PDB file of C-alpha atoms in Angstrom:
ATOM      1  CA  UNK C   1       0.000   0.000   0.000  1.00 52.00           C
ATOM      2  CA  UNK C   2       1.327   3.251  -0.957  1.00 67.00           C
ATOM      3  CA  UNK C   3       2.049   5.751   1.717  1.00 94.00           C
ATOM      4  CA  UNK C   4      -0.046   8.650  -0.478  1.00 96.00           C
ATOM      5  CA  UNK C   5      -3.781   6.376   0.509  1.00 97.00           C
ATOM      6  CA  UNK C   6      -3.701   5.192   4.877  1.00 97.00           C
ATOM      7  CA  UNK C   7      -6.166   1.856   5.192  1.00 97.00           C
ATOM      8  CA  UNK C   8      -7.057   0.629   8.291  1.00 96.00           C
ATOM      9  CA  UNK C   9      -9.761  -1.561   9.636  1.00 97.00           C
ATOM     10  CA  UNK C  10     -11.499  -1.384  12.882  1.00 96.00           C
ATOM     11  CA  UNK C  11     -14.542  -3.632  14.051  1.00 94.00           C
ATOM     12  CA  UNK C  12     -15.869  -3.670  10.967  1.00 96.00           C
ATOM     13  CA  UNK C  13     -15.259  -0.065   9.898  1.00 97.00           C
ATOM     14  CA  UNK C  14     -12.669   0.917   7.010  1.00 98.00           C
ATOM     15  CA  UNK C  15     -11.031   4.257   7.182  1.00 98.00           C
ATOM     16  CA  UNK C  16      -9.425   5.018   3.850  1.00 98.00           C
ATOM     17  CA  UNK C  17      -7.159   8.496   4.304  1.00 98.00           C
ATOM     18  CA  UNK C  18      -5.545  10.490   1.431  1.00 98.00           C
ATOM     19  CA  UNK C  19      -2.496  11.254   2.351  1.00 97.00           C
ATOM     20  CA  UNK C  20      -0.776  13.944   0.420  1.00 96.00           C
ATOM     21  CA  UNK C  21      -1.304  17.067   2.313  1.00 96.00           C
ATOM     22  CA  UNK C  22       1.239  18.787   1.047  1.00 95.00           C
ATOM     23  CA  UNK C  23      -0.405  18.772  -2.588  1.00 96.00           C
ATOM     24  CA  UNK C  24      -3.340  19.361  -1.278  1.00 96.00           C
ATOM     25  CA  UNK C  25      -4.617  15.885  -1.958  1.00 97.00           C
ATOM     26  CA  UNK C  26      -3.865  16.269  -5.754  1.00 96.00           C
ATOM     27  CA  UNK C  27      -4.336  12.872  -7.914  1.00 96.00           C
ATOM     28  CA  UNK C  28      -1.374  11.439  -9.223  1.00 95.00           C
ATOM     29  CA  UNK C  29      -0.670   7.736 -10.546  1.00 95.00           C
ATOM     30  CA  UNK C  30       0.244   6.934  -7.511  1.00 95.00           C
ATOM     31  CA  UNK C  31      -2.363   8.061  -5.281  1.00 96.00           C
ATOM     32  CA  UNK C  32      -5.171   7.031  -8.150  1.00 96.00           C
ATOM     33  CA  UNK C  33      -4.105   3.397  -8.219  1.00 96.00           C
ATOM     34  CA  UNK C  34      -3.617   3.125  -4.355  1.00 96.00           C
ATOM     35  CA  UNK C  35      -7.169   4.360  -3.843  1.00 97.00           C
ATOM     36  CA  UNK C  36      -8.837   2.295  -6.336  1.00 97.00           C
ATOM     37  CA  UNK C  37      -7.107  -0.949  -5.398  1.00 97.00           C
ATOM     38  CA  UNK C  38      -7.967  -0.767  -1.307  1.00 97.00           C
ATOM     39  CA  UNK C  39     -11.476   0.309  -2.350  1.00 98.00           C
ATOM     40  CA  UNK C  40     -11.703  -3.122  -3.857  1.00 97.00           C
ATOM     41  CA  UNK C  41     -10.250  -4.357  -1.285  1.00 97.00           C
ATOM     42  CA  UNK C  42     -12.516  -3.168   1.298  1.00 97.00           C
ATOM     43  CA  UNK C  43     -15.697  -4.158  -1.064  1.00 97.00           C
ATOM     44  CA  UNK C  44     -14.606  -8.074  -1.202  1.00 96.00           C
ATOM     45  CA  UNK C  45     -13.741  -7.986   2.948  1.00 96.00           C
ATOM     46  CA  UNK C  46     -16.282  -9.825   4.856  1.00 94.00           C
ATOM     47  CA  UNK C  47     -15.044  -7.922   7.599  1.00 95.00           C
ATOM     48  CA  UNK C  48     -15.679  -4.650   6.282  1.00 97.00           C
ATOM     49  CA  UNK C  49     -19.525  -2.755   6.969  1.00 97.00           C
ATOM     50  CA  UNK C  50     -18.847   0.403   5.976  1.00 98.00           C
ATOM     51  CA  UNK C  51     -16.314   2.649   4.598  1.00 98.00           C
ATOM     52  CA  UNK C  52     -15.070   5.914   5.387  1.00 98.00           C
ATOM     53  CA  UNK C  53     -13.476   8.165   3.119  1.00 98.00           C
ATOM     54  CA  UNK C  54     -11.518  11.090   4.281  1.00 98.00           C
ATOM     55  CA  UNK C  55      -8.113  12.870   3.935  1.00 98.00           C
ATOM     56  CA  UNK C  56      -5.202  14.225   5.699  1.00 97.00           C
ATOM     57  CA  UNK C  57      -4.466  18.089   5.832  1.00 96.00           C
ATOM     58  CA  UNK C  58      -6.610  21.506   4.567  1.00 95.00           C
ATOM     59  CA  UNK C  59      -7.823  19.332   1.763  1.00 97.00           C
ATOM     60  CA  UNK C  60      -9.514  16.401   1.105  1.00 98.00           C
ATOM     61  CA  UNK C  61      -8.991  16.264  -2.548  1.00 97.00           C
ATOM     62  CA  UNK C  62      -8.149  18.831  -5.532  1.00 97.00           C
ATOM     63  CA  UNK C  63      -8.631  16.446  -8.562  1.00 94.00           C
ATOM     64  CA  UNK C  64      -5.896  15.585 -10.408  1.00 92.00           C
ATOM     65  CA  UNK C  65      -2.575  16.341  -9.950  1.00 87.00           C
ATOM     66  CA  UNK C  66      -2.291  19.032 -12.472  1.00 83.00           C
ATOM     67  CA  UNK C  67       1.631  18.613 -12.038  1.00 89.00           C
ATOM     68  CA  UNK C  68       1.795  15.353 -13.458  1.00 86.00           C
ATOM     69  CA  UNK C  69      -0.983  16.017 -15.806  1.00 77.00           C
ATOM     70  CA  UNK C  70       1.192  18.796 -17.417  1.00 81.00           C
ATOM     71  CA  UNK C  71       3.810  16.280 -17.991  1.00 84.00           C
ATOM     72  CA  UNK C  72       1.880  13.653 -19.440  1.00 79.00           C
ATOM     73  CA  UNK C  73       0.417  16.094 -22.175  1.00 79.00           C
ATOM     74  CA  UNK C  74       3.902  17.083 -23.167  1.00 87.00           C
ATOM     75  CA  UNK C  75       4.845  12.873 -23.591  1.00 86.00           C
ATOM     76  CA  UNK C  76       1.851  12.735 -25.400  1.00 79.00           C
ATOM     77  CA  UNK C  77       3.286  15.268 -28.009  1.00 84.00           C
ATOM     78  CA  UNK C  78       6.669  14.234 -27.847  1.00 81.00           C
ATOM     79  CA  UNK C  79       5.356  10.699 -29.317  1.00 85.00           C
ATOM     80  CA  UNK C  80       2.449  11.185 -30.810  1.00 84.00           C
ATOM     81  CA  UNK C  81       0.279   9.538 -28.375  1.00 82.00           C
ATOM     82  CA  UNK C  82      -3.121  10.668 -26.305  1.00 80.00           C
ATOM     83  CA  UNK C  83      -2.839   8.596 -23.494  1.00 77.00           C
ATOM     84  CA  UNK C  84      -2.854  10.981 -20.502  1.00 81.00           C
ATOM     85  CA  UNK C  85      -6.787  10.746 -20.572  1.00 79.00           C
ATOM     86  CA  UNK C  86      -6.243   7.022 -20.218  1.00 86.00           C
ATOM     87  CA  UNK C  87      -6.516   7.936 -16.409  1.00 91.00           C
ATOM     88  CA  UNK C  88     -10.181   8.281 -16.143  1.00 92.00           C
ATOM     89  CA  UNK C  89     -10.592   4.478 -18.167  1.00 91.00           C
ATOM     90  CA  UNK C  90      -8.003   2.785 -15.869  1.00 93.00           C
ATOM     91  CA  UNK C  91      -8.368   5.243 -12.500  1.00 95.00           C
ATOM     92  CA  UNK C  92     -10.957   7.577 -12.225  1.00 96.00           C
ATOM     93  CA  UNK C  93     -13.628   5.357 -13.544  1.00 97.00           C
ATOM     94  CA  UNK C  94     -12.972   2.284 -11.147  1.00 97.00           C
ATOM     95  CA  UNK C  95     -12.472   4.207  -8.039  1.00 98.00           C
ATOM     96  CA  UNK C  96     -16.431   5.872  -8.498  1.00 98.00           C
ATOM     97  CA  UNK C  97     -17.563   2.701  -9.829  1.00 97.00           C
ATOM     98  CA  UNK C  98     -16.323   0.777  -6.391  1.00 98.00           C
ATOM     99  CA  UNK C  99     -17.385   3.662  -4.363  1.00 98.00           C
ATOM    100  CA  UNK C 100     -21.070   3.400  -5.813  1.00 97.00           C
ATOM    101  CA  UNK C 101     -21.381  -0.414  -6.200  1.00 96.00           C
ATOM    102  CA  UNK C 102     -19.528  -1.224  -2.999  1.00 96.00           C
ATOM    103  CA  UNK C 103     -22.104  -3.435  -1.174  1.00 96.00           C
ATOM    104  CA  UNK C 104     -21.857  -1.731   2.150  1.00 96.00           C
ATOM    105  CA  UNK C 105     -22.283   2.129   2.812  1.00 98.00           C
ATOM    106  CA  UNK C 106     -19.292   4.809   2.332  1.00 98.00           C
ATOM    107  CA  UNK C 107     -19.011   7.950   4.258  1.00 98.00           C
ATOM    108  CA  UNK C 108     -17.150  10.765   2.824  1.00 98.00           C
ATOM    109  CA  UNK C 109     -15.758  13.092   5.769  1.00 98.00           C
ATOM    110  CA  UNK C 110     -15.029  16.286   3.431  1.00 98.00           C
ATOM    111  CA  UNK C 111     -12.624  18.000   5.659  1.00 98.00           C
ATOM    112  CA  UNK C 112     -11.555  20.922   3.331  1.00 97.00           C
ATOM    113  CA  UNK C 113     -11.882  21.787  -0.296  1.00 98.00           C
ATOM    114  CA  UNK C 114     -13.091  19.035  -2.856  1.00 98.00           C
ATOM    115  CA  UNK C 115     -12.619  19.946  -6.368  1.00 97.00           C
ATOM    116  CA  UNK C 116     -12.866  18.035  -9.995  1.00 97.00           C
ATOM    117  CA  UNK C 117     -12.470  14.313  -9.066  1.00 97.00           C
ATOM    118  CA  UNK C 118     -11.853  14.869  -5.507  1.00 98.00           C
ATOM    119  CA  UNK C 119     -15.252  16.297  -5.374  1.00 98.00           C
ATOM    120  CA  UNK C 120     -16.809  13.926  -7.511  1.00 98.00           C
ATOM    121  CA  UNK C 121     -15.576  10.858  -5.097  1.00 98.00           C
ATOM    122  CA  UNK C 122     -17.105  12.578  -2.502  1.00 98.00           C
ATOM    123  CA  UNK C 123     -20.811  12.789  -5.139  1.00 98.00           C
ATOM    124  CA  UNK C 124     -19.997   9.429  -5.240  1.00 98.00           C
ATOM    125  CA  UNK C 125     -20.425   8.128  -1.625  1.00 98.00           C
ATOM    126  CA  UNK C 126     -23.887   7.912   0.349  1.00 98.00           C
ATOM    127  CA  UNK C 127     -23.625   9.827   3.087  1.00 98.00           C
ATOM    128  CA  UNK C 128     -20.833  13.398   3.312  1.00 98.00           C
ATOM    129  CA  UNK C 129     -20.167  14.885   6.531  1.00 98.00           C
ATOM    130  CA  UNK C 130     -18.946  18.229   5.695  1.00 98.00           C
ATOM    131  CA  UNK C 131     -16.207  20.508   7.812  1.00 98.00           C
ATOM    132  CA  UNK C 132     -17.795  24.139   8.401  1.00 97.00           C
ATOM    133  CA  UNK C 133     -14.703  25.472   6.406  1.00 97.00           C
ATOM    134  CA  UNK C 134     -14.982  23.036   3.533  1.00 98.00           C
ATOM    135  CA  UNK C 135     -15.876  23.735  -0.178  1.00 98.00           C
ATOM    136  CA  UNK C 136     -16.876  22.212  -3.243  1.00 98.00           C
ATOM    137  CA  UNK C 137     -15.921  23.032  -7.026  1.00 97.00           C
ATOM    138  CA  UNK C 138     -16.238  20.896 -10.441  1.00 97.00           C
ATOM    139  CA  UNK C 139     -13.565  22.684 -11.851  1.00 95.00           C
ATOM    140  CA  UNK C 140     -13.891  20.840 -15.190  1.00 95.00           C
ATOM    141  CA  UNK C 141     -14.787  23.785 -17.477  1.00 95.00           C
ATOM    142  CA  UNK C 142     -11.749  26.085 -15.807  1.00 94.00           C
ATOM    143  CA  UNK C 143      -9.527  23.994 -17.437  1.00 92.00           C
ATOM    144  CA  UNK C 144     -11.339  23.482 -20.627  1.00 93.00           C
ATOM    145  CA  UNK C 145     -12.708  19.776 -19.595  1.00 93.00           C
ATOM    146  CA  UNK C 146     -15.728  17.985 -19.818  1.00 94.00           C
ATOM    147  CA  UNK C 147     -17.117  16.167 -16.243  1.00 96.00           C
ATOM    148  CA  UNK C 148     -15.482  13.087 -14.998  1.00 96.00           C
ATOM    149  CA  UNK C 149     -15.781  11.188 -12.259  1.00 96.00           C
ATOM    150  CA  UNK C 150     -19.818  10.277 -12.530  1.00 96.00           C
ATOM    151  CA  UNK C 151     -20.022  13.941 -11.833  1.00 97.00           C
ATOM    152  CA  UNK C 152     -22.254  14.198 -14.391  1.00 97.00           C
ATOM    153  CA  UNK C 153     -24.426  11.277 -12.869  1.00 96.00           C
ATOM    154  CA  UNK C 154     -24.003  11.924  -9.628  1.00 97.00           C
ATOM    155  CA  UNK C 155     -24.481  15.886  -9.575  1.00 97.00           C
ATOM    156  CA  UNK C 156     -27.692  15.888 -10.871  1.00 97.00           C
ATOM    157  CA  UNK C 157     -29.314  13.240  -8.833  1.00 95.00           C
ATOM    158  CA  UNK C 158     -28.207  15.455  -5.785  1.00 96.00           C
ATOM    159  CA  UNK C 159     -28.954  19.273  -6.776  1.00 97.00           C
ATOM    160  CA  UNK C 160     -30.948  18.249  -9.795  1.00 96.00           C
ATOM    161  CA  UNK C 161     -30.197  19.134 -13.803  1.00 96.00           C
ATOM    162  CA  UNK C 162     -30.255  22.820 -13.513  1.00 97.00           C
ATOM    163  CA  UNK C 163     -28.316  23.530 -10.721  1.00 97.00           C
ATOM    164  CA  UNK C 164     -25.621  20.656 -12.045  1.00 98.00           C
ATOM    165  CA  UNK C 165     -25.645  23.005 -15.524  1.00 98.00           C
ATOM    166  CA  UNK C 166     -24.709  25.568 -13.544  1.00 97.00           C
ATOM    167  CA  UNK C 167     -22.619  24.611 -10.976  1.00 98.00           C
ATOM    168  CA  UNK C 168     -20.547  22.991 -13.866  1.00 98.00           C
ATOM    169  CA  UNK C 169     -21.116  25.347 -16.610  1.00 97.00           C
ATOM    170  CA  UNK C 170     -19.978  28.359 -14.145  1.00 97.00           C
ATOM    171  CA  UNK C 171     -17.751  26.562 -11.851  1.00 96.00           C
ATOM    172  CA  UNK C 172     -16.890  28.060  -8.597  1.00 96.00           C
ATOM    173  CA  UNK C 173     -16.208  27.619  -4.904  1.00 97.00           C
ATOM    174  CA  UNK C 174     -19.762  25.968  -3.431  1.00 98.00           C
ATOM    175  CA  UNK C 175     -18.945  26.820   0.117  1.00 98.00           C
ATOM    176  CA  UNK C 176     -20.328  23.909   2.996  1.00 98.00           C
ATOM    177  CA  UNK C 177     -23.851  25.775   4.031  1.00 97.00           C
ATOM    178  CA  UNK C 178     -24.190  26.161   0.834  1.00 98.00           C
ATOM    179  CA  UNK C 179     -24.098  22.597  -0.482  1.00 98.00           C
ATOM    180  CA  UNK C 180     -25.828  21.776   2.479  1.00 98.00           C
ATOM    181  CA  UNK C 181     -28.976  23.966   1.213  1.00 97.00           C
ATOM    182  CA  UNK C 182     -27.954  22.327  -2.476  1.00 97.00           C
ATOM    183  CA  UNK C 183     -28.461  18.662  -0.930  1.00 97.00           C
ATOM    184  CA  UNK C 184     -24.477  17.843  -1.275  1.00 98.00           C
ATOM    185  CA  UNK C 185     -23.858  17.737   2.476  1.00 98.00           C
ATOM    186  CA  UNK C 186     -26.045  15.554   4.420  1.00 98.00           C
ATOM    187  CA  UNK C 187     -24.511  17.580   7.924  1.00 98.00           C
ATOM    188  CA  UNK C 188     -22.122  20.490   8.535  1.00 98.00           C
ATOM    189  CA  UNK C 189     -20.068  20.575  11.681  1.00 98.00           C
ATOM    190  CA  UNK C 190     -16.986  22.388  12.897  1.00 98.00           C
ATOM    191  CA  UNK C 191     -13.990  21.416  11.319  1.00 97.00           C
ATOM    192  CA  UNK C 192     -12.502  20.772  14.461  1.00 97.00           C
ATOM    193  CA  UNK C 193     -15.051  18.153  14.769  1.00 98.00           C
ATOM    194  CA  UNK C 194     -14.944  16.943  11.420  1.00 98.00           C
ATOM    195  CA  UNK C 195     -12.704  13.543  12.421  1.00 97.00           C
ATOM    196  CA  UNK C 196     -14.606  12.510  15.240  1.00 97.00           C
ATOM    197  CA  UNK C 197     -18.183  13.305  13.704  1.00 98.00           C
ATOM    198  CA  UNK C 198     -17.703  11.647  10.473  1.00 98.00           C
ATOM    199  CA  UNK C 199     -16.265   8.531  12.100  1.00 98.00           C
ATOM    200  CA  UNK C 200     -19.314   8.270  14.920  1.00 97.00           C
ATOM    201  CA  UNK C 201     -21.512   8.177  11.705  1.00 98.00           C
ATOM    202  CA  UNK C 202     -19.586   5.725  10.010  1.00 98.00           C
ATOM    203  CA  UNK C 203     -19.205   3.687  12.663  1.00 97.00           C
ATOM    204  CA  UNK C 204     -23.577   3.950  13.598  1.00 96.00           C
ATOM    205  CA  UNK C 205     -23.448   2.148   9.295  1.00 97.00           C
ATOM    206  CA  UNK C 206     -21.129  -0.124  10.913  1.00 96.00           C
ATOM    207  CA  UNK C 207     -22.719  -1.444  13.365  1.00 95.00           C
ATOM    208  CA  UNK C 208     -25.856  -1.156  11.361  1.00 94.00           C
ATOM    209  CA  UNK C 209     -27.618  -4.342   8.852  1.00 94.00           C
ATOM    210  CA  UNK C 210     -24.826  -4.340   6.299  1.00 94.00           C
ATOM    211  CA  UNK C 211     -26.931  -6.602   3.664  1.00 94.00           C
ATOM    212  CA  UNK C 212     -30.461  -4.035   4.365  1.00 95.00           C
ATOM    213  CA  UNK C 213     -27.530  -1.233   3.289  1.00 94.00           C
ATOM    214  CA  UNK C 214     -26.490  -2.872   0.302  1.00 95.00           C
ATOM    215  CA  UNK C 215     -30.056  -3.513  -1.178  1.00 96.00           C
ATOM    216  CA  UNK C 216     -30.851  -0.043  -0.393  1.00 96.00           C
ATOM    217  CA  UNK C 217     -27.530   1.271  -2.224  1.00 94.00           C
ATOM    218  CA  UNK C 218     -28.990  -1.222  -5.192  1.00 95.00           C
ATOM    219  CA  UNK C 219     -32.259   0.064  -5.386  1.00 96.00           C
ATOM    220  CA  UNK C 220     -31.712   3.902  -5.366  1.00 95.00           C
ATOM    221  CA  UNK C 221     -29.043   3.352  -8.592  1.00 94.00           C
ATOM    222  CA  UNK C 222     -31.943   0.799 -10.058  1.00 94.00           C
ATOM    223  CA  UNK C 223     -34.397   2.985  -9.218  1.00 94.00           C
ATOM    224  CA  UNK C 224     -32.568   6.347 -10.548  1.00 91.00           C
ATOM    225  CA  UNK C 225     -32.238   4.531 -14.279  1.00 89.00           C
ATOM    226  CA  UNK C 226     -35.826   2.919 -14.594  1.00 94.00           C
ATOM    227  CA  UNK C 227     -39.324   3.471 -14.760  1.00 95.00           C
ATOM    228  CA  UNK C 228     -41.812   2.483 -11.250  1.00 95.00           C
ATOM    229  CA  UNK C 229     -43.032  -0.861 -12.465  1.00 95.00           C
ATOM    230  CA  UNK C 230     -39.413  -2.151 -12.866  1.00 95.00           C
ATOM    231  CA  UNK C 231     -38.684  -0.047  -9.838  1.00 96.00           C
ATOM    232  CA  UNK C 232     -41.395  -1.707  -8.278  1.00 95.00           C
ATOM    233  CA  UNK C 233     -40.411  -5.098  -9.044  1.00 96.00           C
ATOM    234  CA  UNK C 234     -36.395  -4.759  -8.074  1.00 95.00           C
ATOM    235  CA  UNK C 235     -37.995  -3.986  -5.017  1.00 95.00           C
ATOM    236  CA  UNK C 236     -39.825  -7.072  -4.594  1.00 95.00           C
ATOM    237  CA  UNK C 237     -36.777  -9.173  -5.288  1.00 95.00           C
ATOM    238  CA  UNK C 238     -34.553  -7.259  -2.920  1.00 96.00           C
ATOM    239  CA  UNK C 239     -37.081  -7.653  -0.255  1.00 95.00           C
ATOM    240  CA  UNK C 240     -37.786 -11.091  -0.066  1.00 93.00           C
ATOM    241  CA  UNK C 241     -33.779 -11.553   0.083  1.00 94.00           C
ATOM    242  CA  UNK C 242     -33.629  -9.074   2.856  1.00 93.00           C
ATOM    243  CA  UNK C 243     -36.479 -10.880   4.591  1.00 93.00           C
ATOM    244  CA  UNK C 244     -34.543 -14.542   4.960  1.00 92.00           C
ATOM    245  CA  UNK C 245     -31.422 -11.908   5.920  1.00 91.00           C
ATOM    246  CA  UNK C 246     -29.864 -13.122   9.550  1.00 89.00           C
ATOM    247  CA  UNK C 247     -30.349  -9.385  10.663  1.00 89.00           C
ATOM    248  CA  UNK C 248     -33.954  -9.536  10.352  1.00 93.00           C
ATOM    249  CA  UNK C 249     -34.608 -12.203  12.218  1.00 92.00           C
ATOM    250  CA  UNK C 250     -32.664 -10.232  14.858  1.00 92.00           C
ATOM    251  CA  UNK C 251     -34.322  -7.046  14.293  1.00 93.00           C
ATOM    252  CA  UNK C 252     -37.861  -8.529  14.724  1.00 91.00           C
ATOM    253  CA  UNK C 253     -36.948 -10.735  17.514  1.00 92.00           C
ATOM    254  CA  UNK C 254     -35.219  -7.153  19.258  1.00 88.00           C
ATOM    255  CA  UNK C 255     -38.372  -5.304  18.450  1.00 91.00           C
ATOM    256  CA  UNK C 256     -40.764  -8.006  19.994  1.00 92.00           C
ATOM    257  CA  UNK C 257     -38.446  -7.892  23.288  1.00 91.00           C
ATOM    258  CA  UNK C 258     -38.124  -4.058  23.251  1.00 87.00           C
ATOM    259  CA  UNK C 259     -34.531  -4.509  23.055  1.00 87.00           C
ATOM    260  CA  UNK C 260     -31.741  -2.849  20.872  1.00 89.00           C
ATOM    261  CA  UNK C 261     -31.035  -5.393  17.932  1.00 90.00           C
ATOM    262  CA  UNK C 262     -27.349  -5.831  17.704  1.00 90.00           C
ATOM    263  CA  UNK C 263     -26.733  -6.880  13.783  1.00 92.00           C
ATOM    264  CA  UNK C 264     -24.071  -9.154  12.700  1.00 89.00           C
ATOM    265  CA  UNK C 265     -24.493  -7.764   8.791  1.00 86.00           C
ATOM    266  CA  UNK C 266     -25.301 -10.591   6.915  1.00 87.00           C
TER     267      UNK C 266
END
């Protein structure tokens, strides 16, 4: 594991840190391949219920590291080549696809400015606790680019089309009360309490019914691409699976003794 992406694992909760303060978070091979490869990782860990995403520093992620970026297009016309955009097949792509399809829930604890990817990772997961001093900004048009990241799905499912127009169309700083009134930040708190507040809700998913999580997770991205009666009958399905769930049993058997059910997520 690279030292640019922290992983650790405690009962049942993954903390995933970015780890380059000093650039501000900034995306480079590196850092991209690190971060998709112990996202996987946590996905296929039995052990894992729930994810949190966060970073190190004054920033939890500027997109990509513009650096390296600069470099790349210069190889490219050195040799006649146009792979630098190769990163959002092999990197960016993966890392949003395992945030969104991960079968457990992720927590992004935004604890200062997320911009182009960086903010789209944090579109990505289901739940953002937001420092005070935070700020969001696609970014994509400032430098003459087009969205990546599932921005362009993920924005509009959260602020709606018009606002996602402009908010990437005219990009600027979106600062955390703000996305808060946009629907971007499910809570705001004090960004000296950013650590411990993100990680109390990540650890409440935790301990939570991991499998319940996952269907939900399934059926709001079914349910965002298809019409009610397939919506409807996804539903169905992922019910009666969640009904034969070990974590039902315990949460009826909890509710009938007026006790707190304590789920094993599966």
């Amino acid at each position: 594991m690279a030292d640019t992406v922290l992983y650790e694992v405690t009962d049942g909760l993954a903390t995933i840190t970015l780890n380059r303060p000093d650039a501000m978070n900034a995306l480079n091979t590196e850092t991209k391949i690190a971060l998709r490869d112990v996202l996987r990782q946590a996905a296929d860990d039995a052990a894992v219920r729930a994810v949190l995403l966060t970073a190190t520093g004054r920033a939890f992620c500027v997109g990509q590291d513009l650096k390296e970026h600069v470099a790349s297009l210069a190889a490219d016309r050195e040799h006649g080549t146009r792979s630098t955009m190769d990163t959002v097949r092999d990197h960016y792509n993966p890392i949003v696809t395992a945030i969104t399809r991960m079968p457990k829930p992720v927590v992004a604890g935004v604890n200062g400015v997320a911009a182009g990817a960086g903010a789209g990772f944090a579109f990505a997961a289901d739940y953002r606790v937001v420092a005070d001093s935070a700020a969001f900004n696609t970014s994509f048009a400032g430098v003459a680019l087009t969205a990546d990241s599932g921005v362009s799905w993920t924005l509009p499912r959260l602020v709606g089309h018009g606002r996602a127009a402009d908010l990437l169309l005219f990009p600027r700083n979106v600062s955390a009360q703000e996305a808060y009134e946009l629907g971007i930040a499910n809570r705001v708190v004090p960004a000296a309490e950013l650590a411990a507040a993100a990680t109390e809700v990540a650890r409440r998913l935790a301990e939570g019914p991991t499998a319940a999580y996952a269907a939900i997770k399934e059926s709001l991205a079914h349910g965002a691409a298809h019409g009610l009666e397939e919506t409807l009958a996804k539903e169905e399905g992922l019910q009666r699976a969640a009904a034969t769930a070990e974590d039902h049993g315990i949460a009826v058997a909890a509710f009938l003794a007026k006790e707190k059910p304590r789920f094993v997520g599966r």
